[in-house]
PDB file of C-alpha atoms and ligand atoms in Angstrom:
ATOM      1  CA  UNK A 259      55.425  24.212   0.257  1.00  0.00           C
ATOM      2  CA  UNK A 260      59.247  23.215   0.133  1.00  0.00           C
ATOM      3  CA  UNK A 261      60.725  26.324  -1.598  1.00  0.00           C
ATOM      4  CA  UNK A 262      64.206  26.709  -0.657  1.00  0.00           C
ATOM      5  CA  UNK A 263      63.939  23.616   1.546  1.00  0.00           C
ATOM      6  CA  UNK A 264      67.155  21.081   0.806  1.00  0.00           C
ATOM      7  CA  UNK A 265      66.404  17.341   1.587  1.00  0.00           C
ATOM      8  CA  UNK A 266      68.448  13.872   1.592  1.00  0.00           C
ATOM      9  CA  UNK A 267      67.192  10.906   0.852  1.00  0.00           C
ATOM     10  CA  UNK A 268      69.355   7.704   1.432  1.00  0.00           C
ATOM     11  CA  UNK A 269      68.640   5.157  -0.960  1.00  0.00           C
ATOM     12  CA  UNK A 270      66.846   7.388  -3.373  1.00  0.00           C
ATOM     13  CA  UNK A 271      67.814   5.363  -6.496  1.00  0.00           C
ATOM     14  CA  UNK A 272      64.876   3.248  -6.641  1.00  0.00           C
ATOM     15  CA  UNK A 273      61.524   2.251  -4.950  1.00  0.00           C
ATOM     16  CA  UNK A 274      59.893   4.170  -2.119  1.00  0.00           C
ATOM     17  CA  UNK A 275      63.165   6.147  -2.151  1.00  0.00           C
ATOM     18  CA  UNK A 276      63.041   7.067  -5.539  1.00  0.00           C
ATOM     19  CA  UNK A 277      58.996   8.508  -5.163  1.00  0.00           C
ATOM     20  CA  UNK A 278      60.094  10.206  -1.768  1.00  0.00           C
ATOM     21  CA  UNK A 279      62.632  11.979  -3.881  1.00  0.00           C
ATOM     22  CA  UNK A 280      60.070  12.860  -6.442  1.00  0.00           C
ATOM     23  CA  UNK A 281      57.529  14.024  -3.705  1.00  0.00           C
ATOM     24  CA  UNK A 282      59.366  16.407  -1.932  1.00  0.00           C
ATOM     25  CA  UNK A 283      60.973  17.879  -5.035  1.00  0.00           C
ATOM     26  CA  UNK A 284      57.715  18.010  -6.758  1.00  0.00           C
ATOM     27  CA  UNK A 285      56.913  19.824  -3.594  1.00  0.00           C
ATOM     28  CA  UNK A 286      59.535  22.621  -4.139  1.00  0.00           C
ATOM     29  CA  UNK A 287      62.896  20.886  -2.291  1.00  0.00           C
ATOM     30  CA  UNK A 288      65.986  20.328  -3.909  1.00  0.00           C
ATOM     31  CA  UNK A 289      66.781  16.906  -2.970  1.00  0.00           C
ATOM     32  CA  UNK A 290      70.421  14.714  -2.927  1.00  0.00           C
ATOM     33  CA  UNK A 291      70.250  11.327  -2.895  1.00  0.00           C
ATOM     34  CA  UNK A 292      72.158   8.259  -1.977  1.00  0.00           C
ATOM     35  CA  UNK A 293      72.585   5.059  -3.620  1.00  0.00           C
ATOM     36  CA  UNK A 294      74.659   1.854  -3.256  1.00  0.00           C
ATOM     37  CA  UNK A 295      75.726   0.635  -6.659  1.00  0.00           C
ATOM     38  CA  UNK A 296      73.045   1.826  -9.066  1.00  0.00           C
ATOM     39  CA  UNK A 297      74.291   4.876 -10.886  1.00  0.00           C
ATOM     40  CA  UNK A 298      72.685   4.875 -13.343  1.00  0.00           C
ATOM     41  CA  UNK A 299      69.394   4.620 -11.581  1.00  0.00           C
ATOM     42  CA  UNK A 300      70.474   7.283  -9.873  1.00  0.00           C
ATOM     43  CA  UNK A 301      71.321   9.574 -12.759  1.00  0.00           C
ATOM     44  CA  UNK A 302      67.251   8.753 -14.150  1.00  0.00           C
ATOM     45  CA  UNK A 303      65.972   9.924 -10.501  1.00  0.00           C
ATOM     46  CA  UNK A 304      68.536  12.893 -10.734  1.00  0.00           C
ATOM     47  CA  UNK A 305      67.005  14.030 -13.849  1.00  0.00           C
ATOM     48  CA  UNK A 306      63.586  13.514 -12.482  1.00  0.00           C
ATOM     49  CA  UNK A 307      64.435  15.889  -9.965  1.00  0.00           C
ATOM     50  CA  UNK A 308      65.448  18.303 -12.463  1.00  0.00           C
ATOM     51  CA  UNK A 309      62.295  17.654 -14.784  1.00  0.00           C
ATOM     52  CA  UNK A 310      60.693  19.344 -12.009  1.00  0.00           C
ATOM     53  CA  UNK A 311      62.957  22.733 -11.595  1.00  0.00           C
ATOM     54  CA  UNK A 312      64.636  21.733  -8.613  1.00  0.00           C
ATOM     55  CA  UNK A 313      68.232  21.213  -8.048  1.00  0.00           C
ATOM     56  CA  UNK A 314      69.305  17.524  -7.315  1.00  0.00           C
ATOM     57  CA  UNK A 315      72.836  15.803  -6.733  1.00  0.00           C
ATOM     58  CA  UNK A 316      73.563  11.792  -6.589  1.00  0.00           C
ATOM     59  CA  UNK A 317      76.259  10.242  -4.319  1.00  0.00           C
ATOM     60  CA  UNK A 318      77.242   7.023  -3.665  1.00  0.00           C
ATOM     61  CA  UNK A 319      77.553   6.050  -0.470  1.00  0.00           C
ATOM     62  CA  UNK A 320      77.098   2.584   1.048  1.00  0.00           C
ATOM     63  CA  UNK A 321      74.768   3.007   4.515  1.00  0.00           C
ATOM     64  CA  UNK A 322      77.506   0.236   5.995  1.00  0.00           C
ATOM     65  CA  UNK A 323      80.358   2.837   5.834  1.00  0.00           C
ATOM     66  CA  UNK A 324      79.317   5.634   8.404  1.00  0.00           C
ATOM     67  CA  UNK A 325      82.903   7.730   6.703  1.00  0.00           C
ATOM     68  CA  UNK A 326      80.618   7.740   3.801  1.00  0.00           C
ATOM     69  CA  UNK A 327      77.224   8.766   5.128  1.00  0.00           C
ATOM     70  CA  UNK A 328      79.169  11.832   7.198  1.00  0.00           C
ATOM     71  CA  UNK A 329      80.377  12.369   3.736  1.00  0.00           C
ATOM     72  CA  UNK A 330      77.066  12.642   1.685  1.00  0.00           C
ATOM     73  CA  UNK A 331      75.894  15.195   4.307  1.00  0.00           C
ATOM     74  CA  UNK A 332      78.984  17.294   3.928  1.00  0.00           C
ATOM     75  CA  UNK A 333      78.513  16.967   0.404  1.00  0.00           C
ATOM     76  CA  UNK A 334      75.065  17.896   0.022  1.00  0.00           C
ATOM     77  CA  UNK A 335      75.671  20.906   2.100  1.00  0.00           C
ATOM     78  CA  UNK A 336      79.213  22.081   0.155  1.00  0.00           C
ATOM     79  CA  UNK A 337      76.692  21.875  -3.572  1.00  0.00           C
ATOM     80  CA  UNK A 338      73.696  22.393  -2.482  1.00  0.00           C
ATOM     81  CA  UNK A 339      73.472  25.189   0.142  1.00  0.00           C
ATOM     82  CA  UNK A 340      72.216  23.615   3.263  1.00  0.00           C
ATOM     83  CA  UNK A 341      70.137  21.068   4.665  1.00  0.00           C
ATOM     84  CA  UNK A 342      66.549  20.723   6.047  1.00  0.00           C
ATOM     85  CA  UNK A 343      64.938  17.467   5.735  1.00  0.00           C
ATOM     86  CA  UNK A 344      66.918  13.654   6.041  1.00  0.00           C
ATOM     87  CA  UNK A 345      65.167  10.985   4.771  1.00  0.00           C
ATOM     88  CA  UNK A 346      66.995   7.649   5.909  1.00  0.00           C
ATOM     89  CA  UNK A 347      65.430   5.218   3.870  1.00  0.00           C
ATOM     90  CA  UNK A 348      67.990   3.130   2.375  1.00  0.00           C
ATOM     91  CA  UNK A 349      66.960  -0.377   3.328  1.00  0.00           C
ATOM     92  CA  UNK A 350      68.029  -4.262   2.618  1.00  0.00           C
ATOM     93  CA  UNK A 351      65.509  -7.089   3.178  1.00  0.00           C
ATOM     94  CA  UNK A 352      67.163 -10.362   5.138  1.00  0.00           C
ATOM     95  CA  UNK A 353      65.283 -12.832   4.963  1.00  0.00           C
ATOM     96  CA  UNK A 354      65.342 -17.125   5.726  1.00  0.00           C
ATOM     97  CA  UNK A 355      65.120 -19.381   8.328  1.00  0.00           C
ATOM     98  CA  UNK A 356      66.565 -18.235  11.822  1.00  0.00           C
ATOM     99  CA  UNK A 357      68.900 -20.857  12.287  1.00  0.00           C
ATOM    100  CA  UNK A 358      70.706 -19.790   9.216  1.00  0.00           C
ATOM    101  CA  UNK A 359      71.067 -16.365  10.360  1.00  0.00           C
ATOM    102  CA  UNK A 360      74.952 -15.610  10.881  1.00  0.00           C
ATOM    103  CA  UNK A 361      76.551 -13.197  13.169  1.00  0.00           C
ATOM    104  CA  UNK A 362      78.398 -11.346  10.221  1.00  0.00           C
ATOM    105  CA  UNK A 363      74.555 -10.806   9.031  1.00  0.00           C
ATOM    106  CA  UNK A 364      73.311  -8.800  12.210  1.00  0.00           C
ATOM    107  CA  UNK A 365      76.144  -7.141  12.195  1.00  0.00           C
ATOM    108  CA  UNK A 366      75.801  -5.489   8.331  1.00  0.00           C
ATOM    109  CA  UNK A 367      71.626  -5.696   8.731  1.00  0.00           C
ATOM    110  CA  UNK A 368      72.292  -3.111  12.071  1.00  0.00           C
ATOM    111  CA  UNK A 369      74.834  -0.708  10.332  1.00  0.00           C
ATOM    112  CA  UNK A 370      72.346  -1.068   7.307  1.00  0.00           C
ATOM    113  CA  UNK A 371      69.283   0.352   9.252  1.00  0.00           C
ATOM    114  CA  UNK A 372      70.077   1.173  12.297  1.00  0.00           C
ATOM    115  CA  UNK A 373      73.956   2.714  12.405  1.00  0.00           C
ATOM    116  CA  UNK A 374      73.426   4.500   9.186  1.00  0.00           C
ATOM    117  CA  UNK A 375      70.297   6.134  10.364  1.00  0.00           C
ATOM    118  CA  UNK A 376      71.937   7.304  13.618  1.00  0.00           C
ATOM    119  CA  UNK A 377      75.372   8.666  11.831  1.00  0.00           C
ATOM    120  CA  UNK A 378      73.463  10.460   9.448  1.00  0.00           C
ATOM    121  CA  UNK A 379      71.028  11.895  11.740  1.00  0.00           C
ATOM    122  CA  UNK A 380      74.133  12.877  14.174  1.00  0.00           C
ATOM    123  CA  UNK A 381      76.033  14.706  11.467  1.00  0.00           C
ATOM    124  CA  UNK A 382      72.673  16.178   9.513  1.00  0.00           C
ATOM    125  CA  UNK A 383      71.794  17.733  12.917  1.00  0.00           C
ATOM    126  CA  UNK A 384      75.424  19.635  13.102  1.00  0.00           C
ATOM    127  CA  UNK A 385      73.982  21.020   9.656  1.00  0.00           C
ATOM    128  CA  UNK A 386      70.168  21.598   9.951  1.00  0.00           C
ATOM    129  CA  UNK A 387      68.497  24.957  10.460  1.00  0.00           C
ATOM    130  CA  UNK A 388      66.158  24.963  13.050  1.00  0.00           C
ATOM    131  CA  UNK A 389      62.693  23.655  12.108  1.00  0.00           C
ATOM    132  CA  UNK A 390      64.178  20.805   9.987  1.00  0.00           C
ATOM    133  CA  UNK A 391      63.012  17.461  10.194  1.00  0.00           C
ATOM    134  CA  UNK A 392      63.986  13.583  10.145  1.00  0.00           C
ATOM    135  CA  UNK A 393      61.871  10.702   8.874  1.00  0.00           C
ATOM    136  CA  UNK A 394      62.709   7.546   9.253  1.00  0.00           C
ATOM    137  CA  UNK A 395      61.428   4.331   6.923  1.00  0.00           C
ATOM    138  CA  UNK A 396      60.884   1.422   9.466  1.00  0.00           C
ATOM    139  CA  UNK A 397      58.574  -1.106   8.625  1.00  0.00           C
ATOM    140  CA  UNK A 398      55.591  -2.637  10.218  1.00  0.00           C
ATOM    141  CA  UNK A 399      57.287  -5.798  10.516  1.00  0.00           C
ATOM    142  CA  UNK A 400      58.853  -3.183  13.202  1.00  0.00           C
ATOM    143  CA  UNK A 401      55.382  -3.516  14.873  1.00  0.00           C
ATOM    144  CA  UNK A 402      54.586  -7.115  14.537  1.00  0.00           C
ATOM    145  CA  UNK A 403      55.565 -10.070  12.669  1.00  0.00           C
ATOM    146  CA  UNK A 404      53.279 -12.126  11.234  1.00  0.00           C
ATOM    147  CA  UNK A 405      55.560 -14.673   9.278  1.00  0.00           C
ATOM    148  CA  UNK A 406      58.662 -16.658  10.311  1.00  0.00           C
ATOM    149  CA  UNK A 407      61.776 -15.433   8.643  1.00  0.00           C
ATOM    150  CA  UNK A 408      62.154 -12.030   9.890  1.00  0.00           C
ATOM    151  CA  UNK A 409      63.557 -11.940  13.040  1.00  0.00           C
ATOM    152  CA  UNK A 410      66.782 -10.009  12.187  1.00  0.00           C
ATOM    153  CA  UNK A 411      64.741  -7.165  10.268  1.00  0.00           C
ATOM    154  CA  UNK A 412      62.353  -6.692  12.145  1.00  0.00           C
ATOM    155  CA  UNK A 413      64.775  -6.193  15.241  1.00  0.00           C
ATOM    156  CA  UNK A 414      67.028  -3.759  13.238  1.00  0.00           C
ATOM    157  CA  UNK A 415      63.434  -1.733  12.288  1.00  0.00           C
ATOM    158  CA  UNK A 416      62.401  -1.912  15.775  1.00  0.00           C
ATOM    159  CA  UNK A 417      65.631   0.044  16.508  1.00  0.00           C
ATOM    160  CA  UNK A 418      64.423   3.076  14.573  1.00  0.00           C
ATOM    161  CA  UNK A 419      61.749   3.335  17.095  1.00  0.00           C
ATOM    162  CA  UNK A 420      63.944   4.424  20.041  1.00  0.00           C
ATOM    163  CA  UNK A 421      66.444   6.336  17.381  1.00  0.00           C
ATOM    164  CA  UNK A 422      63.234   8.494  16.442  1.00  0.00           C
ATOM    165  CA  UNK A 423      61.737   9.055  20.142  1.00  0.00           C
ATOM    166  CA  UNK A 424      65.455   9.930  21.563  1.00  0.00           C
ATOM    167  CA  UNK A 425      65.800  12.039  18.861  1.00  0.00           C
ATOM    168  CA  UNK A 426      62.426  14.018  19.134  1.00  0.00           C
ATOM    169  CA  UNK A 427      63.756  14.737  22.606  1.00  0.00           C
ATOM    170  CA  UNK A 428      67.285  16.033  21.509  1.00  0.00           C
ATOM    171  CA  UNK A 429      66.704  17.833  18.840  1.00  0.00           C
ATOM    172  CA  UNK A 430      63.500  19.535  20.286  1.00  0.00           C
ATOM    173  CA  UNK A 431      64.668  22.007  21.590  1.00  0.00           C
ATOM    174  CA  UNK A 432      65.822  23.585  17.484  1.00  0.00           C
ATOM    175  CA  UNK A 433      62.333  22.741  16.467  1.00  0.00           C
ATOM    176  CA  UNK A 434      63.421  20.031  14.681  1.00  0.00           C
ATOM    177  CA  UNK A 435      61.045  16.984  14.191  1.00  0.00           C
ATOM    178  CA  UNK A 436      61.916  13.244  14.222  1.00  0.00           C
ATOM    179  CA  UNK A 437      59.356  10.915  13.100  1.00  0.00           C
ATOM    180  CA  UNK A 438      59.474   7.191  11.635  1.00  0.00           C
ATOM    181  CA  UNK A 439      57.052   6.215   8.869  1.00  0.00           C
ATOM    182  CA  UNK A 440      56.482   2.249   8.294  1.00  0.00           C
ATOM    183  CA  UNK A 441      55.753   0.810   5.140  1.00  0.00           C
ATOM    184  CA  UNK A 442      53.661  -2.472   4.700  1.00  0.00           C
ATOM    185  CA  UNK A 443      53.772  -4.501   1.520  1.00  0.00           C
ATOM    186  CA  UNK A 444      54.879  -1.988  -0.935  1.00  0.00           C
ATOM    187  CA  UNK A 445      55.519  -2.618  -4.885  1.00  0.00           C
ATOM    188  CA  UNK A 446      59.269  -2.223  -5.389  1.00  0.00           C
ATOM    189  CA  UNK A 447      62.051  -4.673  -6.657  1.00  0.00           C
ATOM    190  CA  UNK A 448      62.307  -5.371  -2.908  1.00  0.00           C
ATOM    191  CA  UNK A 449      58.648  -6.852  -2.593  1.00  0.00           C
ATOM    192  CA  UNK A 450      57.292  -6.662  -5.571  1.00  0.00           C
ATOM    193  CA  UNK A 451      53.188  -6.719  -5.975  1.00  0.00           C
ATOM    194  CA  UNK A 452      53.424  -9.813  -8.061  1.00  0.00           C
ATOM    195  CA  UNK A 453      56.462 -11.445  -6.345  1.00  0.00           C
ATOM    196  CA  UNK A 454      55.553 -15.339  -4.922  1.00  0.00           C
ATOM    197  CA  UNK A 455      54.679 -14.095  -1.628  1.00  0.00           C
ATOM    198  CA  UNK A 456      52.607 -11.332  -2.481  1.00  0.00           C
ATOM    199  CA  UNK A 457      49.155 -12.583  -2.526  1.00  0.00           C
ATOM    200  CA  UNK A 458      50.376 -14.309   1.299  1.00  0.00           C
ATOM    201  CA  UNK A 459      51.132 -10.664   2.123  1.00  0.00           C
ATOM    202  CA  UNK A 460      48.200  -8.906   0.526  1.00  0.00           C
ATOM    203  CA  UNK A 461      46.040 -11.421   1.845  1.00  0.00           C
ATOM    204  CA  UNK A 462      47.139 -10.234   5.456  1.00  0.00           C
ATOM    205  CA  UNK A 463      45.662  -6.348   4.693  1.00  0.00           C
ATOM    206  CA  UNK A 464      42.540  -5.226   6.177  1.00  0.00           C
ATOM    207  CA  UNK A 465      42.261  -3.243   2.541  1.00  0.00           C
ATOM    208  CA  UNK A 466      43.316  -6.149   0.224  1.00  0.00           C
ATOM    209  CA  UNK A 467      46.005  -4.465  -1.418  1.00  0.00           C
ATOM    210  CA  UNK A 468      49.821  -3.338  -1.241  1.00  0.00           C
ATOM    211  CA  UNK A 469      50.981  -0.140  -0.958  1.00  0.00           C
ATOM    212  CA  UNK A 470      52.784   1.765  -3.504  1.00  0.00           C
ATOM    213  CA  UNK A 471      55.506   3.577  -3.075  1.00  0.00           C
ATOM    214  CA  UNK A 472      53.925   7.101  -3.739  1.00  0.00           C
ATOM    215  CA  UNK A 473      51.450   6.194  -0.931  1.00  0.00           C
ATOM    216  CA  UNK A 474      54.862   5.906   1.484  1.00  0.00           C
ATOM    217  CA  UNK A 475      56.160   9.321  -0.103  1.00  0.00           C
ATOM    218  CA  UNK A 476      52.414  11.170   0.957  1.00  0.00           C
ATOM    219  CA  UNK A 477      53.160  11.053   4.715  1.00  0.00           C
ATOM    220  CA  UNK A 478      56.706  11.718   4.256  1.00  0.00           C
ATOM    221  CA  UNK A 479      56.194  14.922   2.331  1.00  0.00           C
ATOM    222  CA  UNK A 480      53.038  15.615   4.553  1.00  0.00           C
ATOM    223  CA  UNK A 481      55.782  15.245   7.593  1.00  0.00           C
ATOM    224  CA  UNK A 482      58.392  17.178   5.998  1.00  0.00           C
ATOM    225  CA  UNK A 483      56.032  20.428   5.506  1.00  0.00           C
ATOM    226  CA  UNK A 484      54.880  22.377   7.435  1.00  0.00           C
ATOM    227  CA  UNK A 485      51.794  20.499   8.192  1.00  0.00           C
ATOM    228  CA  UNK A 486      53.890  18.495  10.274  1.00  0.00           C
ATOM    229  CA  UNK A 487      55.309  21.082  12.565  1.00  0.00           C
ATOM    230  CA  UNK A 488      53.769  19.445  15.750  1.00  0.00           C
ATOM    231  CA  UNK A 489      54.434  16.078  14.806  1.00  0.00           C
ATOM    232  CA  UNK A 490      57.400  14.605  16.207  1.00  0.00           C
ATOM    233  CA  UNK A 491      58.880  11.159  17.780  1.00  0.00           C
ATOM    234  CA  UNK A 492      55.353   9.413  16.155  1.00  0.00           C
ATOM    235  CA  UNK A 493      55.403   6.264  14.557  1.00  0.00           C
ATOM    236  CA  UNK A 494      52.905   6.550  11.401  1.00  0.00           C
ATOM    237  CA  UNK A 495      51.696   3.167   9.551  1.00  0.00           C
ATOM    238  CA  UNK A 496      51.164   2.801   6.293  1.00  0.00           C
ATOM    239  CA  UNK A 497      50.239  -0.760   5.406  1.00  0.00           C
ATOM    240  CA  UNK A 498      46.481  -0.881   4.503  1.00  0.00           C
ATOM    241  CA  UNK A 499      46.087  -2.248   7.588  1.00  0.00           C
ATOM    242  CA  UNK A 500      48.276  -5.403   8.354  1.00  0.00           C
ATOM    243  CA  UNK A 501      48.949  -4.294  11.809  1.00  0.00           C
ATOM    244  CA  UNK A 502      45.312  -3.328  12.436  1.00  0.00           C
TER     245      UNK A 502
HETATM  246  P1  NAP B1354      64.475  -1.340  -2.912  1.00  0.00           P
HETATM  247  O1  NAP B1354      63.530  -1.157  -4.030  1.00  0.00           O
HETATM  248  O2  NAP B1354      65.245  -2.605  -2.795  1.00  0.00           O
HETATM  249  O3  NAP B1354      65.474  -0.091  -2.867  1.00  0.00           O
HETATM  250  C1  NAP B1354      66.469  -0.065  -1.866  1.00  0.00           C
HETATM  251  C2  NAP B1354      67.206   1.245  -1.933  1.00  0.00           C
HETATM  252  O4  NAP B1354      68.183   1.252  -0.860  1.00  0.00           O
HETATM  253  C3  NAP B1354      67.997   1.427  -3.225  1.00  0.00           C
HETATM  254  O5  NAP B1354      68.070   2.796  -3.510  1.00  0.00           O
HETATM  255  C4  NAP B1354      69.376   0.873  -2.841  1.00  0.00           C
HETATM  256  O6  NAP B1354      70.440   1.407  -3.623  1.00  0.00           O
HETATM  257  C5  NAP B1354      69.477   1.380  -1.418  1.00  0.00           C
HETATM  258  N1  NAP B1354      70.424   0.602  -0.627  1.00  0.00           N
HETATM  259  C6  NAP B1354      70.378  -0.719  -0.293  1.00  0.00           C
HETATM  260  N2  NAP B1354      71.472  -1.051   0.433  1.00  0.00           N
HETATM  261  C7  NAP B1354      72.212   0.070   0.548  1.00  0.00           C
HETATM  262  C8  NAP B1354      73.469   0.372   1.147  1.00  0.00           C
HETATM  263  N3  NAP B1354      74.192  -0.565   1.799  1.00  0.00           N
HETATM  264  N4  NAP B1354      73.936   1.636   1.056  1.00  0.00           N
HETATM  265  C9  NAP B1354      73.234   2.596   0.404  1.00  0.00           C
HETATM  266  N5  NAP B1354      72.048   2.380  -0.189  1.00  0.00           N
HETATM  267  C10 NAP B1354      71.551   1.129  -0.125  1.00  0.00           C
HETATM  268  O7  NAP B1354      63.700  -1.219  -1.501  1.00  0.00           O
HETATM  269  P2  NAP B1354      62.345  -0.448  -1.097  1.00  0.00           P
HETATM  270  O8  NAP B1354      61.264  -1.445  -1.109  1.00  0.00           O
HETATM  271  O9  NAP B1354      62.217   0.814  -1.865  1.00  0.00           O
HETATM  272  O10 NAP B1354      62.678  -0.153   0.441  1.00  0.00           O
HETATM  273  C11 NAP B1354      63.012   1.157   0.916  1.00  0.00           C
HETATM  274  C12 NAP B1354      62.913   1.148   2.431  1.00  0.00           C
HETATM  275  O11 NAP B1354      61.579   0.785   2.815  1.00  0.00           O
HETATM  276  C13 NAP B1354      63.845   0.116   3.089  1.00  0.00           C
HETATM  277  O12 NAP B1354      64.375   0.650   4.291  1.00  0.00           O
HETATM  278  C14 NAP B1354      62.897  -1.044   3.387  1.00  0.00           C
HETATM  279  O13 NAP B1354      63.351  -1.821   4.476  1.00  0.00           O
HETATM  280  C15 NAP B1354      61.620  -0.298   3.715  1.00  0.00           C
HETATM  281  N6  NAP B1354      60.410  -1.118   3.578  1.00  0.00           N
HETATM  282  C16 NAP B1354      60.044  -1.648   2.390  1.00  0.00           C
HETATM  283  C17 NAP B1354      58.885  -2.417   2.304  1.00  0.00           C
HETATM  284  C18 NAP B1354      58.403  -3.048   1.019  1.00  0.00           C
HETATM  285  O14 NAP B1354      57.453  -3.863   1.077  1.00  0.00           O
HETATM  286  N7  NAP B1354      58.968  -2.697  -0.133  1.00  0.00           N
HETATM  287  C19 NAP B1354      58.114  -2.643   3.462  1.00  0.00           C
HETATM  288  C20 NAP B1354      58.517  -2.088   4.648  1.00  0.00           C
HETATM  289  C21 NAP B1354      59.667  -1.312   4.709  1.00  0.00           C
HETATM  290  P3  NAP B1354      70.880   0.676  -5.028  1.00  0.00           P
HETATM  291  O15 NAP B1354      69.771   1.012  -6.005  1.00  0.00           O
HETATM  292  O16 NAP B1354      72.195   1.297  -5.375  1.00  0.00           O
HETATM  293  O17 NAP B1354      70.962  -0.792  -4.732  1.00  0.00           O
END
């Protein structure tokens, strides 16, 4: 479905990254990933990639630094050919009491989710054929927030929203797609299923359950063939059903 497709996946060394990584080369892309600090995480998803006959390359690159997001693009096109699909996923999870929230905070949380997905979009789009496509991982505490604690995150995902719609409409006219994709609970280190505020957060599910990471990578693969040719500037949920 994704032969001779190239993808990149910030913050692919672990988590939802890690299984969108493994979706859409297990769907035929080569894929290059980002990562903060983990190397060696990212060498085990790098040769998951290459279990599957794909090509893959790892980079670090820090989502505060937009030098080194313009960098990983550049990269991934010099080694691996071209680029059709950016995944900007790479995500931190602020959390505590408002009052405690400091300025130097919003500042990093923004160029963490909402700077880094803009620079990398800007300079992926300088690269992409036409047809290529953008997904971007929100959250559906983008979409409401049902617990105290989360202002600052769920303003910096609520950014993505107007990133993906403005996009949709510039980058239209190439065919390309821009979509955002928002997780609910899902099992990683950064919520993990049996964490101390998991049963609070599965217990706010229509379906009783969290989501797992491959259930995150479905849509995004779905989005990034081409199934998803028509799709663009939608927000898709995936949260068995807290928003509902
Ligand atoms: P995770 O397990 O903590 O993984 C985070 C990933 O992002 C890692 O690859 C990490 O790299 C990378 N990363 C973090 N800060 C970075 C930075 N400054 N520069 C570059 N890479 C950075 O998190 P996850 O649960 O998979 O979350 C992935 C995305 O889904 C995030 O955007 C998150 O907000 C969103 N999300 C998650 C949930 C959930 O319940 N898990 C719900 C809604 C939305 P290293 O491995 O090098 O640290």
């Amino acid at each position: 479905m994704l032969n001779g497709k190239v993808a990149l996946v910030t913050g692919g060394s672990r988590g939802i990254g890690a299984a969108i990584t493994q979706g859409l080369a297990e769907a035929g892309a080569d894929v290059a990933i980002t990562y903060a600090t983990a190397a060696a995480r990212a060498e085990e998803v790098l040769a998951r990639i290459e279990a599957t006959g794909r090509r893959g390359l790892a980079m670090a690159a820090d989502a505060a630094d937009a030098e080194e997001l313009r960098a990983a693009v550049a990269r991934t096109v010099a080694m691996l050919g071209r680029l059709d699909i950016l995944v900007n996923n790479a995500g931190i999870a602020p959390y505590g009491p408002l009052a405690k929230v400091s300025p130097e905070a919003v500042d990093h949380t923004l160029a963490v989710h909402a700077r880094a997905a803009f620079v990398t979009a800007q300079a992926a789009a300088t690269h992409m054929a036409d047809g290529g496509r953008i997904i971007n991982i929100g959250s559906s505490l983008a979409e409401r927030v049902p617990y105290p604690g989360w202002t600052l995150y769920s303003m910096s995902k609520s950014a993505l929203i107007g990133l993906t719609k403005g996009l949709a409409r510039d980058l239209g006219p190439r065919h390309i797609t821009a979509n955002l994709v928002h997780p609910g609970s899902t099992d990683t280190e950064m919520n993990p299923a049996d964490g101390p505020d998991a049963d609070g957060e599965r217990s706010y599910t229509a379906l009783g359950r969290y989501c797992t990471p491959a259930d995150i990578a479905a849509t995004v693969v779905h989005l990034a063939g081409p199934a998803g040719r028509n799709i663009t500037g939608a927000a898709i949920t995936v949260d068995a059903g807290t928003t509902a």
